[in-house]
Short mmCIF file of C-alpha atoms (C1' of nucleotides) and ligand atoms in Angstrom, two decimals:
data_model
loop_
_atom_site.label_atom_id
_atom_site.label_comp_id
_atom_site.label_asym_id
_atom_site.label_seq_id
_atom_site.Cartn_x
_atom_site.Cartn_y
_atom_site.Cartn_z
CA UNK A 15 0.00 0.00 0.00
CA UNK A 16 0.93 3.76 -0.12
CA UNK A 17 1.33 5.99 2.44
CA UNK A 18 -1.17 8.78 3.18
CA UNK A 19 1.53 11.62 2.34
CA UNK A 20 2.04 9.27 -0.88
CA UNK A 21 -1.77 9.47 -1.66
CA UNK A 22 -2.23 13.57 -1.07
CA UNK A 23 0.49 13.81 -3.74
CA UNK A 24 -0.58 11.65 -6.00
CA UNK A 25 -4.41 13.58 -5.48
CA UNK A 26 -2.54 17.50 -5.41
CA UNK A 27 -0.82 16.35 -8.81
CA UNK A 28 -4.13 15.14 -10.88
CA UNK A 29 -6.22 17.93 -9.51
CA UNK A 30 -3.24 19.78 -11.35
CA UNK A 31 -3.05 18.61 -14.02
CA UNK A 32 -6.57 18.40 -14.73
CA UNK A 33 -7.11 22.51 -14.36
CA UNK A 34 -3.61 23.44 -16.13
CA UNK A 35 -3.88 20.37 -18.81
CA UNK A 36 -0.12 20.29 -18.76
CA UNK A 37 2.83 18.78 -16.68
CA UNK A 38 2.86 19.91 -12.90
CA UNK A 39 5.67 22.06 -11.66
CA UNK A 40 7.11 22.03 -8.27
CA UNK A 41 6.13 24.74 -6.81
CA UNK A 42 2.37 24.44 -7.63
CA UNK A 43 2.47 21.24 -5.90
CA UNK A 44 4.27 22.67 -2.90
CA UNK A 45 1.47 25.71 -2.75
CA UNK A 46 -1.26 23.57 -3.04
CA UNK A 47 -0.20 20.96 -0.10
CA UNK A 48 1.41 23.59 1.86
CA UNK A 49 4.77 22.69 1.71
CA UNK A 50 8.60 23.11 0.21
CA UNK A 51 9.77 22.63 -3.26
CA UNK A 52 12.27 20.81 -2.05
CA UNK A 53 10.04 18.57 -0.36
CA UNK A 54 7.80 17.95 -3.54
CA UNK A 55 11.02 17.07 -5.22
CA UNK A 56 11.58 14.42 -3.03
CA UNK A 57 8.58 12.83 -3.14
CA UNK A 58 8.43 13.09 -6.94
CA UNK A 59 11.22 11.19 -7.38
CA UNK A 60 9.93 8.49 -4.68
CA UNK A 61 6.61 8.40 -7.02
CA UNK A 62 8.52 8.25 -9.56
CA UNK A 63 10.52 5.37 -8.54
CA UNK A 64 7.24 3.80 -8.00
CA UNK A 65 6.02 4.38 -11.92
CA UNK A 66 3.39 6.40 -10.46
CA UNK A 67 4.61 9.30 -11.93
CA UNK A 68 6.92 10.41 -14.74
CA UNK A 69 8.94 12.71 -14.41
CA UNK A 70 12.11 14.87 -16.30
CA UNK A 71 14.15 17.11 -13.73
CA UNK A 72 13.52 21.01 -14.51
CA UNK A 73 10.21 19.35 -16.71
CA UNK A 74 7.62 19.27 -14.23
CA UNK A 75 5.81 16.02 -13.83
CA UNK A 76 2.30 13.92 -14.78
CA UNK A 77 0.37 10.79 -13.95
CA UNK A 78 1.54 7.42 -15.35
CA UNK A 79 -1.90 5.89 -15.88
CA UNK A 80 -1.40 3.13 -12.58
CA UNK A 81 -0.70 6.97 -10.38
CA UNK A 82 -3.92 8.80 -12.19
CA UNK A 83 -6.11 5.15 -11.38
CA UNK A 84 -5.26 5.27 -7.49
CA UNK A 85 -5.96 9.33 -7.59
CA UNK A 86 -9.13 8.65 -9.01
CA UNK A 87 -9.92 5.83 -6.46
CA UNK A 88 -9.14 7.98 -3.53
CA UNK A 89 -11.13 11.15 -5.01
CA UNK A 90 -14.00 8.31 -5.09
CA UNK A 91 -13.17 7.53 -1.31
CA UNK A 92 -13.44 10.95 -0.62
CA UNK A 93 -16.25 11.92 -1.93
CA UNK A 94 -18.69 9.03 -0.70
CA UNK A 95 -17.47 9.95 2.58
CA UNK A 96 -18.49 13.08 1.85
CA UNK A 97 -22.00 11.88 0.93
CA UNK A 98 -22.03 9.61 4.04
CA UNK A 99 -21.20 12.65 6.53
CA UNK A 100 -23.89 15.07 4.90
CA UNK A 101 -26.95 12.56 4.07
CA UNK A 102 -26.36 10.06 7.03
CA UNK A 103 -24.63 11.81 10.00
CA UNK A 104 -26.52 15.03 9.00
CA UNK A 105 -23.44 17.61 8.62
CA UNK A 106 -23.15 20.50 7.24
CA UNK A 107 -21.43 20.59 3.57
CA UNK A 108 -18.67 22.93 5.13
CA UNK A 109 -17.71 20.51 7.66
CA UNK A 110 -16.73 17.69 5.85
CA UNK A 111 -13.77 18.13 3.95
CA UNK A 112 -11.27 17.58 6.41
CA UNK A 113 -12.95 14.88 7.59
CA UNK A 114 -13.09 13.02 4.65
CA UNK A 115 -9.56 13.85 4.03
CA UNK A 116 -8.49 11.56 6.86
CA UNK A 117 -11.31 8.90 6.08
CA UNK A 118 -10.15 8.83 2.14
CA UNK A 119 -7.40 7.00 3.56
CA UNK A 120 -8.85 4.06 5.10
CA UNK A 121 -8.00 1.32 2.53
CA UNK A 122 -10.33 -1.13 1.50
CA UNK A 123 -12.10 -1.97 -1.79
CA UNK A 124 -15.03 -3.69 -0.45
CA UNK A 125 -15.48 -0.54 2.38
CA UNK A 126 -15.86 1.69 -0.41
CA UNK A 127 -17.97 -0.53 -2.50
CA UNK A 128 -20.24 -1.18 0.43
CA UNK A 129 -20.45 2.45 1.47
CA UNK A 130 -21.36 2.92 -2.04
CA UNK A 131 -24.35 1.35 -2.31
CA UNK A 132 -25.10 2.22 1.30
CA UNK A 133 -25.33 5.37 0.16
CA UNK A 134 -27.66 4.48 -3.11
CA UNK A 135 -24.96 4.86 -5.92
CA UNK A 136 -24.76 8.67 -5.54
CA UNK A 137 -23.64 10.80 -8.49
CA UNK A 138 -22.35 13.94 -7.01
CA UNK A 139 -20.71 14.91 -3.59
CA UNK A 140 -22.43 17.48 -1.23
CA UNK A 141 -20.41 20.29 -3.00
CA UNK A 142 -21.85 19.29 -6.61
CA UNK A 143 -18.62 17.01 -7.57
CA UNK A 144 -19.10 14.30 -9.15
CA UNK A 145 -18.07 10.80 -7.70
CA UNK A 146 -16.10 8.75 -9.95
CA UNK A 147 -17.68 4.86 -10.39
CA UNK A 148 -15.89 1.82 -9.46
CA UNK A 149 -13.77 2.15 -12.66
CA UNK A 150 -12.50 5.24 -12.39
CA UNK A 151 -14.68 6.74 -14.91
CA UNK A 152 -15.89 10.32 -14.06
CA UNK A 153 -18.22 12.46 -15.58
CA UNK A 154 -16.90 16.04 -15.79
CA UNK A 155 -18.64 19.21 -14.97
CA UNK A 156 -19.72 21.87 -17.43
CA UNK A 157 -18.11 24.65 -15.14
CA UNK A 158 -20.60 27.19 -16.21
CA UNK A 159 -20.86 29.37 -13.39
CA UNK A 160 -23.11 32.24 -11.62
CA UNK A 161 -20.61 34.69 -12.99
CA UNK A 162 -21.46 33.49 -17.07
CA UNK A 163 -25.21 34.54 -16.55
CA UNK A 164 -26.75 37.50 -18.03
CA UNK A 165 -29.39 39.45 -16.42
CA UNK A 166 -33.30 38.14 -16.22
CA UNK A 167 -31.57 34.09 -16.91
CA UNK A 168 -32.27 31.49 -14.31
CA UNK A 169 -30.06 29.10 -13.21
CA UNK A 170 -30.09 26.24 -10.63
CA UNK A 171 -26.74 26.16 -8.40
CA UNK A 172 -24.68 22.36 -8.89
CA UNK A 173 -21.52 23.15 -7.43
CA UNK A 174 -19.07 24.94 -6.34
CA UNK A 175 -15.33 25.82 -7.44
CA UNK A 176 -14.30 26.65 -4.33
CA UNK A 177 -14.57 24.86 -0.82
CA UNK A 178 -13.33 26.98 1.98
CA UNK A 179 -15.48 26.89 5.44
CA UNK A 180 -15.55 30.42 4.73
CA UNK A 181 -17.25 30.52 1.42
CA UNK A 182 -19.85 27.70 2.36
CA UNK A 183 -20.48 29.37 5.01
CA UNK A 184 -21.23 32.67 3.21
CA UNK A 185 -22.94 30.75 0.19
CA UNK A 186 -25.32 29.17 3.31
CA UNK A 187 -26.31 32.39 4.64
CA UNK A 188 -27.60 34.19 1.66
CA UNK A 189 -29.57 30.93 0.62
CA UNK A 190 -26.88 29.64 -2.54
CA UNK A 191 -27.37 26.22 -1.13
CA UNK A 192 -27.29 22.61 -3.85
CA UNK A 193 -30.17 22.94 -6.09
CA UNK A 194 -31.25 27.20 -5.28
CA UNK A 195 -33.04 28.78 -8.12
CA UNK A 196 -31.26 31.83 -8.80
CA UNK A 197 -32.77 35.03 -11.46
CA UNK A 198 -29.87 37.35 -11.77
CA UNK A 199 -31.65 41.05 -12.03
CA UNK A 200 -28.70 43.14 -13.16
CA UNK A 201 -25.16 43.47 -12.96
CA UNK A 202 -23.10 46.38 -12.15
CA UNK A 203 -20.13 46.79 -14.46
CA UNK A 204 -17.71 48.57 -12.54
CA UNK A 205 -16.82 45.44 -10.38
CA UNK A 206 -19.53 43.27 -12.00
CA UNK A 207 -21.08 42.41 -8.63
CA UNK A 208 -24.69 41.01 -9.24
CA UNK A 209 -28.27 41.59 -7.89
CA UNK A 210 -29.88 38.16 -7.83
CA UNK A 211 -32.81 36.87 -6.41
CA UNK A 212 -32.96 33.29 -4.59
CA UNK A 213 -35.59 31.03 -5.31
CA UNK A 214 -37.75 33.86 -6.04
CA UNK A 215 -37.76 35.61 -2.65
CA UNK A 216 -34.62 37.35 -1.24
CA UNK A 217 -32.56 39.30 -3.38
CA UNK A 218 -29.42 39.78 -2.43
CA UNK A 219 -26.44 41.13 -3.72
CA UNK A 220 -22.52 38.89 -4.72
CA UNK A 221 -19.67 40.17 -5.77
CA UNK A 222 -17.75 38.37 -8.56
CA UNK A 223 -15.89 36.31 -6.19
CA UNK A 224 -18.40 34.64 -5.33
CA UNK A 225 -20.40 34.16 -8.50
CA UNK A 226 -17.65 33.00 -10.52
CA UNK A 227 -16.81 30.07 -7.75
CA UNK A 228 -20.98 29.29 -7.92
CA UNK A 229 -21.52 26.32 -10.50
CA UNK A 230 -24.59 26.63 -12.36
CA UNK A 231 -26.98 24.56 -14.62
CA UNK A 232 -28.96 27.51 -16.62
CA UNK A 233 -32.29 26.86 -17.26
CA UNK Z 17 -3.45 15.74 18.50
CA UNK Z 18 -1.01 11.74 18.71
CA UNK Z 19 -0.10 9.93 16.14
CA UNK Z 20 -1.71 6.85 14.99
CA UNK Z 21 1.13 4.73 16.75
CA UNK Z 22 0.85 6.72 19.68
CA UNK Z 23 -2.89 5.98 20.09
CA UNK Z 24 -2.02 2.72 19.32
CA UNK Z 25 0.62 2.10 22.27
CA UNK Z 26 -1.91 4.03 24.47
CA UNK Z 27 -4.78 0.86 23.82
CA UNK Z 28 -2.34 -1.83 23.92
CA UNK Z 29 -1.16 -0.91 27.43
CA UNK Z 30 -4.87 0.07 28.93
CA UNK Z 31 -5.88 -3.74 27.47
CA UNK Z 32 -2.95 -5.34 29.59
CA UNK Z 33 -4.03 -3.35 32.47
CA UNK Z 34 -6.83 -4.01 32.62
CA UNK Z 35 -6.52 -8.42 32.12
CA UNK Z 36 -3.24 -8.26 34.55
CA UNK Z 37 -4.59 -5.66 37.26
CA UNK Z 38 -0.91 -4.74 37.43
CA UNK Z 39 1.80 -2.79 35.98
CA UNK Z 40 2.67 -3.78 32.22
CA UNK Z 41 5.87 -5.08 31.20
CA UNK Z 42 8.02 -3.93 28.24
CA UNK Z 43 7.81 -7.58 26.44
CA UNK Z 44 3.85 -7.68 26.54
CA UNK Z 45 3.61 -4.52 24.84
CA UNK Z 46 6.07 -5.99 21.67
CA UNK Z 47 4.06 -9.31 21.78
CA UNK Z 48 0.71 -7.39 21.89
CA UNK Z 49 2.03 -4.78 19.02
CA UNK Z 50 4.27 -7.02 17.37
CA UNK Z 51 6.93 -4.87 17.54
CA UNK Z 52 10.46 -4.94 19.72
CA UNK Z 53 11.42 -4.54 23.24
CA UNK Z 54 13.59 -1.63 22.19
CA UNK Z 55 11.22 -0.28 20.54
CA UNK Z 56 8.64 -0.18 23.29
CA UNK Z 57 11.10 1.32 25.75
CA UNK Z 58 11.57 4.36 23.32
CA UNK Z 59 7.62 4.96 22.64
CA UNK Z 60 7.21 4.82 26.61
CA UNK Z 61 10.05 7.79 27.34
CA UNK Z 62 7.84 9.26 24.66
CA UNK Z 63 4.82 8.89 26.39
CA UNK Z 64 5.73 9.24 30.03
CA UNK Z 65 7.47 12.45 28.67
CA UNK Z 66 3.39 13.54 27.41
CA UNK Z 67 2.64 12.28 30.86
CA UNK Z 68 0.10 10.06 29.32
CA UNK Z 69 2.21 7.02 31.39
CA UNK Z 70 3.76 6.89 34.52
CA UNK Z 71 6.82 4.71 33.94
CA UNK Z 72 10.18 3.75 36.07
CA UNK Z 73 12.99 2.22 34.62
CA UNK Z 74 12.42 -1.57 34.89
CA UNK Z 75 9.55 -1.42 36.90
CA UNK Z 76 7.03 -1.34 34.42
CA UNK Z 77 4.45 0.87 32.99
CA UNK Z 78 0.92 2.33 33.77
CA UNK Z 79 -1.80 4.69 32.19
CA UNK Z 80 -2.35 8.62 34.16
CA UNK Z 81 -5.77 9.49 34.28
CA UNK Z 82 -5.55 11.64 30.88
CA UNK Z 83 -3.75 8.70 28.73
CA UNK Z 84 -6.03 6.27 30.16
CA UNK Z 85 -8.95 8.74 28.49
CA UNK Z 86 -7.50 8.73 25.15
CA UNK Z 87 -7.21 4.91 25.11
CA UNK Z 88 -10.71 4.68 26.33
CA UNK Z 89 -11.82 7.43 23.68
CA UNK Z 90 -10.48 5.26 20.83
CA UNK Z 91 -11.92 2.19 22.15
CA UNK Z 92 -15.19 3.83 21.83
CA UNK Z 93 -14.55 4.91 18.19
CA UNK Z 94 -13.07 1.45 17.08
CA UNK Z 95 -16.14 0.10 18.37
CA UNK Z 96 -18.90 1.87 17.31
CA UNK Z 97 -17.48 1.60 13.85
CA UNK Z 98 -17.46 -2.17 14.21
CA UNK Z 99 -21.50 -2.01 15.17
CA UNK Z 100 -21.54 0.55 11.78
CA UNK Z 101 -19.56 -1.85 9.63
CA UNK Z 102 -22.01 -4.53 10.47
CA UNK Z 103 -25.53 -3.49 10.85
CA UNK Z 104 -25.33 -0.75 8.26
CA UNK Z 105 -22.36 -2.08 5.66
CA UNK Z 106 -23.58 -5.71 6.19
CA UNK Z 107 -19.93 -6.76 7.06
CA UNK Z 108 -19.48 -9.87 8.48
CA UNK Z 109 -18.34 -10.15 12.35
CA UNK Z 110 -15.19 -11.60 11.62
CA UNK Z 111 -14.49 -8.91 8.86
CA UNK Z 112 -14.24 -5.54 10.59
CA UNK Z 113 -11.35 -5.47 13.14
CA UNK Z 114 -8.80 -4.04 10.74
CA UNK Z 115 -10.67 -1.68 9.26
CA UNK Z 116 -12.11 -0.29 12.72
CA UNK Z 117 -8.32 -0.25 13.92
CA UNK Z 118 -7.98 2.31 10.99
CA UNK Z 119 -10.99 4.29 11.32
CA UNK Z 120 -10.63 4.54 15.06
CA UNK Z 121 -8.10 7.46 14.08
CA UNK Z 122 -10.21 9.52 12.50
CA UNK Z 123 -9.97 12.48 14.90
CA UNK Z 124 -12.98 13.99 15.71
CA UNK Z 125 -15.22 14.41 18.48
CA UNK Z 126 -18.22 15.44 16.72
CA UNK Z 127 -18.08 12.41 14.26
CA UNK Z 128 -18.30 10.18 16.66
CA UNK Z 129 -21.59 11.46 18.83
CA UNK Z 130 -23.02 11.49 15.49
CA UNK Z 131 -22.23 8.44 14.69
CA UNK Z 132 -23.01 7.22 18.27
CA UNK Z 133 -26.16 9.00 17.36
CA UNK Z 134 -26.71 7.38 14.31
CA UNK Z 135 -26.19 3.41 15.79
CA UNK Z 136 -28.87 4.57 17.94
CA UNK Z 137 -26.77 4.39 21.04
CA UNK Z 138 -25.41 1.03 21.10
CA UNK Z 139 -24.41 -0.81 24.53
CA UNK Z 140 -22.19 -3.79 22.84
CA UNK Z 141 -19.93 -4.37 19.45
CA UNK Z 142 -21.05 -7.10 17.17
CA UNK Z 143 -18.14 -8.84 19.06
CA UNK Z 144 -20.41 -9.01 22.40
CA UNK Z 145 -17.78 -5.80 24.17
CA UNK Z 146 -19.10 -3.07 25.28
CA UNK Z 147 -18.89 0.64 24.14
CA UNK Z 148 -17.84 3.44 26.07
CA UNK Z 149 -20.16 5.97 26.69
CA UNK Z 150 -19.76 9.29 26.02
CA UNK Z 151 -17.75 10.13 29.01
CA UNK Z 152 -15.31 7.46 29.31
CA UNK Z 153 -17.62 4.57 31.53
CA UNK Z 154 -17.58 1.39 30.54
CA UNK Z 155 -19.95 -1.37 31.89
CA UNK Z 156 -17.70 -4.54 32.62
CA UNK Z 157 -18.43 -8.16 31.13
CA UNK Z 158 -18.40 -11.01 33.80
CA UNK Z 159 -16.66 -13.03 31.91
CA UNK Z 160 -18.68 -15.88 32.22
CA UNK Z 161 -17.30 -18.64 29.38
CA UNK Z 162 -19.07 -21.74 27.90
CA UNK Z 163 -16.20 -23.51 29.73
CA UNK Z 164 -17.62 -22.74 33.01
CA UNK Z 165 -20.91 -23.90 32.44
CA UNK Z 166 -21.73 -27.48 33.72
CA UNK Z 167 -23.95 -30.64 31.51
CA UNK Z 168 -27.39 -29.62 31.71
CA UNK Z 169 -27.00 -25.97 32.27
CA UNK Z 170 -28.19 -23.36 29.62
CA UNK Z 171 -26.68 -20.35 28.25
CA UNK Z 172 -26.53 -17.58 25.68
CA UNK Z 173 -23.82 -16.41 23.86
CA UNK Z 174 -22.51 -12.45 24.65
CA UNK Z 175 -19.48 -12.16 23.38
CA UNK Z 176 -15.52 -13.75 22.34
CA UNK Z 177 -12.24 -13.12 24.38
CA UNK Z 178 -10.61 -14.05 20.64
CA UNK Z 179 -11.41 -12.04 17.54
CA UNK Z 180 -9.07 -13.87 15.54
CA UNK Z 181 -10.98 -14.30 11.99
CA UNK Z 182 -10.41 -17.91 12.14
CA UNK Z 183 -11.79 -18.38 15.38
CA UNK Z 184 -14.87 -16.14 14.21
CA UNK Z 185 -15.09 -17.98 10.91
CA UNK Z 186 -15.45 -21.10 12.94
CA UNK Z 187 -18.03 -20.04 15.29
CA UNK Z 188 -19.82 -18.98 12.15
CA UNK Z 189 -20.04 -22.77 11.12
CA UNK Z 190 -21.04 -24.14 13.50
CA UNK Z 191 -23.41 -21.64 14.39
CA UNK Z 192 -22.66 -19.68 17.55
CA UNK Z 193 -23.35 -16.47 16.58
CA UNK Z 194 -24.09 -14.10 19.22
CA UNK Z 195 -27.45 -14.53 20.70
CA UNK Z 196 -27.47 -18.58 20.04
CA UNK Z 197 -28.24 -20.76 22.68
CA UNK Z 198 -26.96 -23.23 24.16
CA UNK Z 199 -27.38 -26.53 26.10
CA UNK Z 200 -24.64 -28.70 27.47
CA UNK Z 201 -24.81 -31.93 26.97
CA UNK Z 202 -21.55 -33.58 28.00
CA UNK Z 203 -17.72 -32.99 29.36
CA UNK Z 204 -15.46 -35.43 28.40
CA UNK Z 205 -12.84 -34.91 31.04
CA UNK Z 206 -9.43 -35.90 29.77
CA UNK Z 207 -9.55 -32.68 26.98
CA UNK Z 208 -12.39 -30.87 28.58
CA UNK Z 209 -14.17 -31.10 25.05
CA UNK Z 210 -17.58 -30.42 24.86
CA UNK Z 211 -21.03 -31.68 23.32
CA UNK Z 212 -23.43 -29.31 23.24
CA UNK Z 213 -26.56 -28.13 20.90
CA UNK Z 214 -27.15 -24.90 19.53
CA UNK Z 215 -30.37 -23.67 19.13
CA UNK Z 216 -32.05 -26.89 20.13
CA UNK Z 217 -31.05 -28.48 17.15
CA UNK Z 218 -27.64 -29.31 15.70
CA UNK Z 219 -25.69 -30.83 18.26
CA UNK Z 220 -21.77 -30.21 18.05
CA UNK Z 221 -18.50 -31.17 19.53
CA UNK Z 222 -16.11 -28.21 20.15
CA UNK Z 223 -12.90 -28.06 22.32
CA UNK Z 224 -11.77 -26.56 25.56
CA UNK Z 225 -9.70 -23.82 23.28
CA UNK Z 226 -12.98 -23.27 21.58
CA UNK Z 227 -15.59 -23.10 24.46
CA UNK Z 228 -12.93 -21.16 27.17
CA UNK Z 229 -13.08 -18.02 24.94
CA UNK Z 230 -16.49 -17.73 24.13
CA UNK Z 231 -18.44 -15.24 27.08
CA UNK Z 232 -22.26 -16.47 27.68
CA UNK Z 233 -25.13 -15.53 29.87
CA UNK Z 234 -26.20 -18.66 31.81
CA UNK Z 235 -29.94 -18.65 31.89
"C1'" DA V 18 25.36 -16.42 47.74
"C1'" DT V 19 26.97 -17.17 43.25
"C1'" DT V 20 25.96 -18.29 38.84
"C1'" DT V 21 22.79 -18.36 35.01
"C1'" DA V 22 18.89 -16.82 32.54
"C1'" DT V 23 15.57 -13.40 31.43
"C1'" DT V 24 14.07 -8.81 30.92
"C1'" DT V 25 14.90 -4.22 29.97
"C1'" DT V 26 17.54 -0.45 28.51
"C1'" DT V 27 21.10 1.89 25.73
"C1'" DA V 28 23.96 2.78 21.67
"C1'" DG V 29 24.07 3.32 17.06
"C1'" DA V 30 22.02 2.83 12.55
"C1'" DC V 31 18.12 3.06 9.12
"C1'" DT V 32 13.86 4.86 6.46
"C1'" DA V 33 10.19 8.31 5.56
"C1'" DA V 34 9.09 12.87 5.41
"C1'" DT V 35 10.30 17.29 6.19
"C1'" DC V 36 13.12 21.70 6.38
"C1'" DT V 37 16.90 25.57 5.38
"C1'" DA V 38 20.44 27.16 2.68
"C1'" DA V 39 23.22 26.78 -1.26
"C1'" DA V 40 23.88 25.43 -6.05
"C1'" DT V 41 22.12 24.81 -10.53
"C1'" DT V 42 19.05 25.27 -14.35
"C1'" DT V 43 15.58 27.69 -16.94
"C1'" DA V 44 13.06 31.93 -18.00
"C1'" DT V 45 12.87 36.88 -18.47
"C1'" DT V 46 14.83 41.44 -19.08
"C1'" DT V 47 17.70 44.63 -20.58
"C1'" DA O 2 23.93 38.08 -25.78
"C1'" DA O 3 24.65 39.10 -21.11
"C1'" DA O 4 22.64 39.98 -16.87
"C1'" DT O 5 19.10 39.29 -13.67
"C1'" DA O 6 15.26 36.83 -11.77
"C1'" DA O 7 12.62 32.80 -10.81
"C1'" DA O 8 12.10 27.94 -10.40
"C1'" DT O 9 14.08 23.69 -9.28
"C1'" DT O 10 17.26 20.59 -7.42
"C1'" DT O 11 20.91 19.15 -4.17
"C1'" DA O 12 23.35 18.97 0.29
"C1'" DG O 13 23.00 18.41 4.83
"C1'" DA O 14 20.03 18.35 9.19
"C1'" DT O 15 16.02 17.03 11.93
"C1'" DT O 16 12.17 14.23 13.87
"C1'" DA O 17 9.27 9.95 14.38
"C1'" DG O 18 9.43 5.32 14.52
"C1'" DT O 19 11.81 1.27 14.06
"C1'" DC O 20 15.62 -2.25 14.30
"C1'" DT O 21 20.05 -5.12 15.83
"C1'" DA O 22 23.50 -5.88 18.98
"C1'" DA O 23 25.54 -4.96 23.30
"C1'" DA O 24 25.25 -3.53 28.14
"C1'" DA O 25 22.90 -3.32 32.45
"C1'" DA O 26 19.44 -4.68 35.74
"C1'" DT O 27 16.38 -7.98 37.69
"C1'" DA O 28 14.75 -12.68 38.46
"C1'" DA O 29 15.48 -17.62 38.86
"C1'" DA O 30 18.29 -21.57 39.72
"C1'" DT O 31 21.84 -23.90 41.72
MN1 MN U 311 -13.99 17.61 -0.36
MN1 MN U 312 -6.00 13.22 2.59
MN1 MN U 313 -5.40 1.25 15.41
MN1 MN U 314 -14.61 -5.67 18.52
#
DNA sequence: ATTTATTTTTAGACTAATCTAAATTTATTT
DNA sequence: AAATAAATTTAGATTAGTCTAAAAATAAAT
């Protein structure tokens, strides 16, 4: 098996990967797991070692296709957990990502396949990602967000781009919760903040930063 | 927050407390953890330095009140994900020590009242021990074996002083599950073996090793 | 009460993961 | 094209946990 520190990598590098569609550098790895290039080197070369990586030195690195299938697996872990801890234990969808970031660890095939179909096959996490099946197959979001819409459109909310307490937090007291129907009313151009109203009561008013973090299916 | 090995010392010693009574020696900690003597010695400088143990050179090793509340907090976690494992993952008894021993580290107070919650409070783990509540108290078996019971006598099953899978596996088969009942029928006194039915039908043989580490109600 | 055996501790070494500081390579400016 | 800046790698240390082999303490046997 592979050590948690192992697994985080492996995770940090095909989130990566997947936004910049290019090789990884160092440095992005170290700011996203909040730690030391020299560090990440390291470790690269360990993964590497492993084939779980490949890797040139200056040349940033990638997945080998064995490194991108246990990613995947533990995104999969992580995610049901995240389903479990909302739907079953009754959390709140802020408080569960550093819980499932221990629990993603927890090795077993059957646990997850189990927990799975405790949970009723779910499609999406409580943050509007999508769970990848047994195979690794995942079906990837749109990314249109609150921030594409033009005034009088509707949208639902599916997701979100970003998962700080913070932001849930905010996105929970003006309403933007999974599945809010949201009218945008007008948009001011000068910091293109929006006016929106929330399933057709309270209008309130984001700035950018939050609508362009706010995943949205228009309709 | 400890570390995984840590918590695990911190169990090991409060379980050979608790069977000896007295203080626990260097060696039964490496048996128990299956680790070395030297090892041991290190992890309890460690821990005596935390003042989780009180410890003398040579003489042995005991919980303080605050290490002997971790170990009892993770006893209660390991457990009531055993009792999850089982009656909501359908795992099998003999199936769900080694993942609880991993999930008991998941660090969080509020995960397990909820999931405490969730079990609906649960007094015993599918292995017949019982789970800490909420503050630490923990109601004591007897300790009561099929071994003590006499030709003639009835009894329930409660619980196993083994969790071995093989020994579960063969309780399975022959079916003393917990809850099954038993009747003595005869001690054959040279090996101490035993006839006895379960469930007032299939009678079975089973040895002293077998029937000495199984705990039962008489009744 | 010595000797012998067992238990426990120490000394020194190893691996995994991390860090700081220095060296090297690549990218960007002038 | 040379100089400067930024990114990356290396060198050398550190900490947690472990191990083997040797020394020291305690227990058991003669
Ligand atoms: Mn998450
Ligand atoms: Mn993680
Ligand atoms: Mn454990
Ligand atoms: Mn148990």
């Amino acid at each position: 098996m592979h050590s948690f520190t192992e697994e985080n990598y492996l995770k940090a590098i095909f989130k990566l990967e997947k936004s910049s569609g290019a090789a990884v550098s160092t440095n992005s790895i170290a700011d996203l797991l909040e730690t030391k290039a020299s560090s990440v080197t390291d470790m690269i070369r360990k993964l590497s070692d492993k084939k779980l990586v490949s890797y040139q030195k200056y040349k940033g690195v990638s997945l080998t296709p064995k490194g991108k299938g246990i990613a995947i697996s533990i995104i999969r872990n992580h995610r049901l957990w995240e389903v479990f801890l909302v739907e079953k234990l009754d959390f709140k969808w802020d408080e569960v990502h550093e819980l499932a970031e221990e629990l993603e660890h927890v090795h077993s095939e059957k646990l997850t396949e189990k927990l799975d179909q405790f949970l009723d096959y779910p499609k999406y996490d409580p943050h509007g990602d999508p769970i990848p099946d047994k195979n690794g197959n995942v079906v990837q979001h749109k990314d249109i967000t609150l921030a594409d819409m033009l005034p009088k459109e509707n949208s639902i909310v599916v997701g979100v781009k970003e998962h700080s307490k913070s932001y849930l937090n905010y996105l929970d007291s003006v309403g933007l919760i999974l599945g809010a129907q949201i009218e945008v009313i007008e948009i001011a151009d000068f910091d293109r903040s929006m006016t929106v109203t929330v399933d057709g009561q309270n209008k309130v008013n984001i700035s950018h930063q939050v609508s362009k973090n706010l995943i949205v299916k228009k309709c």
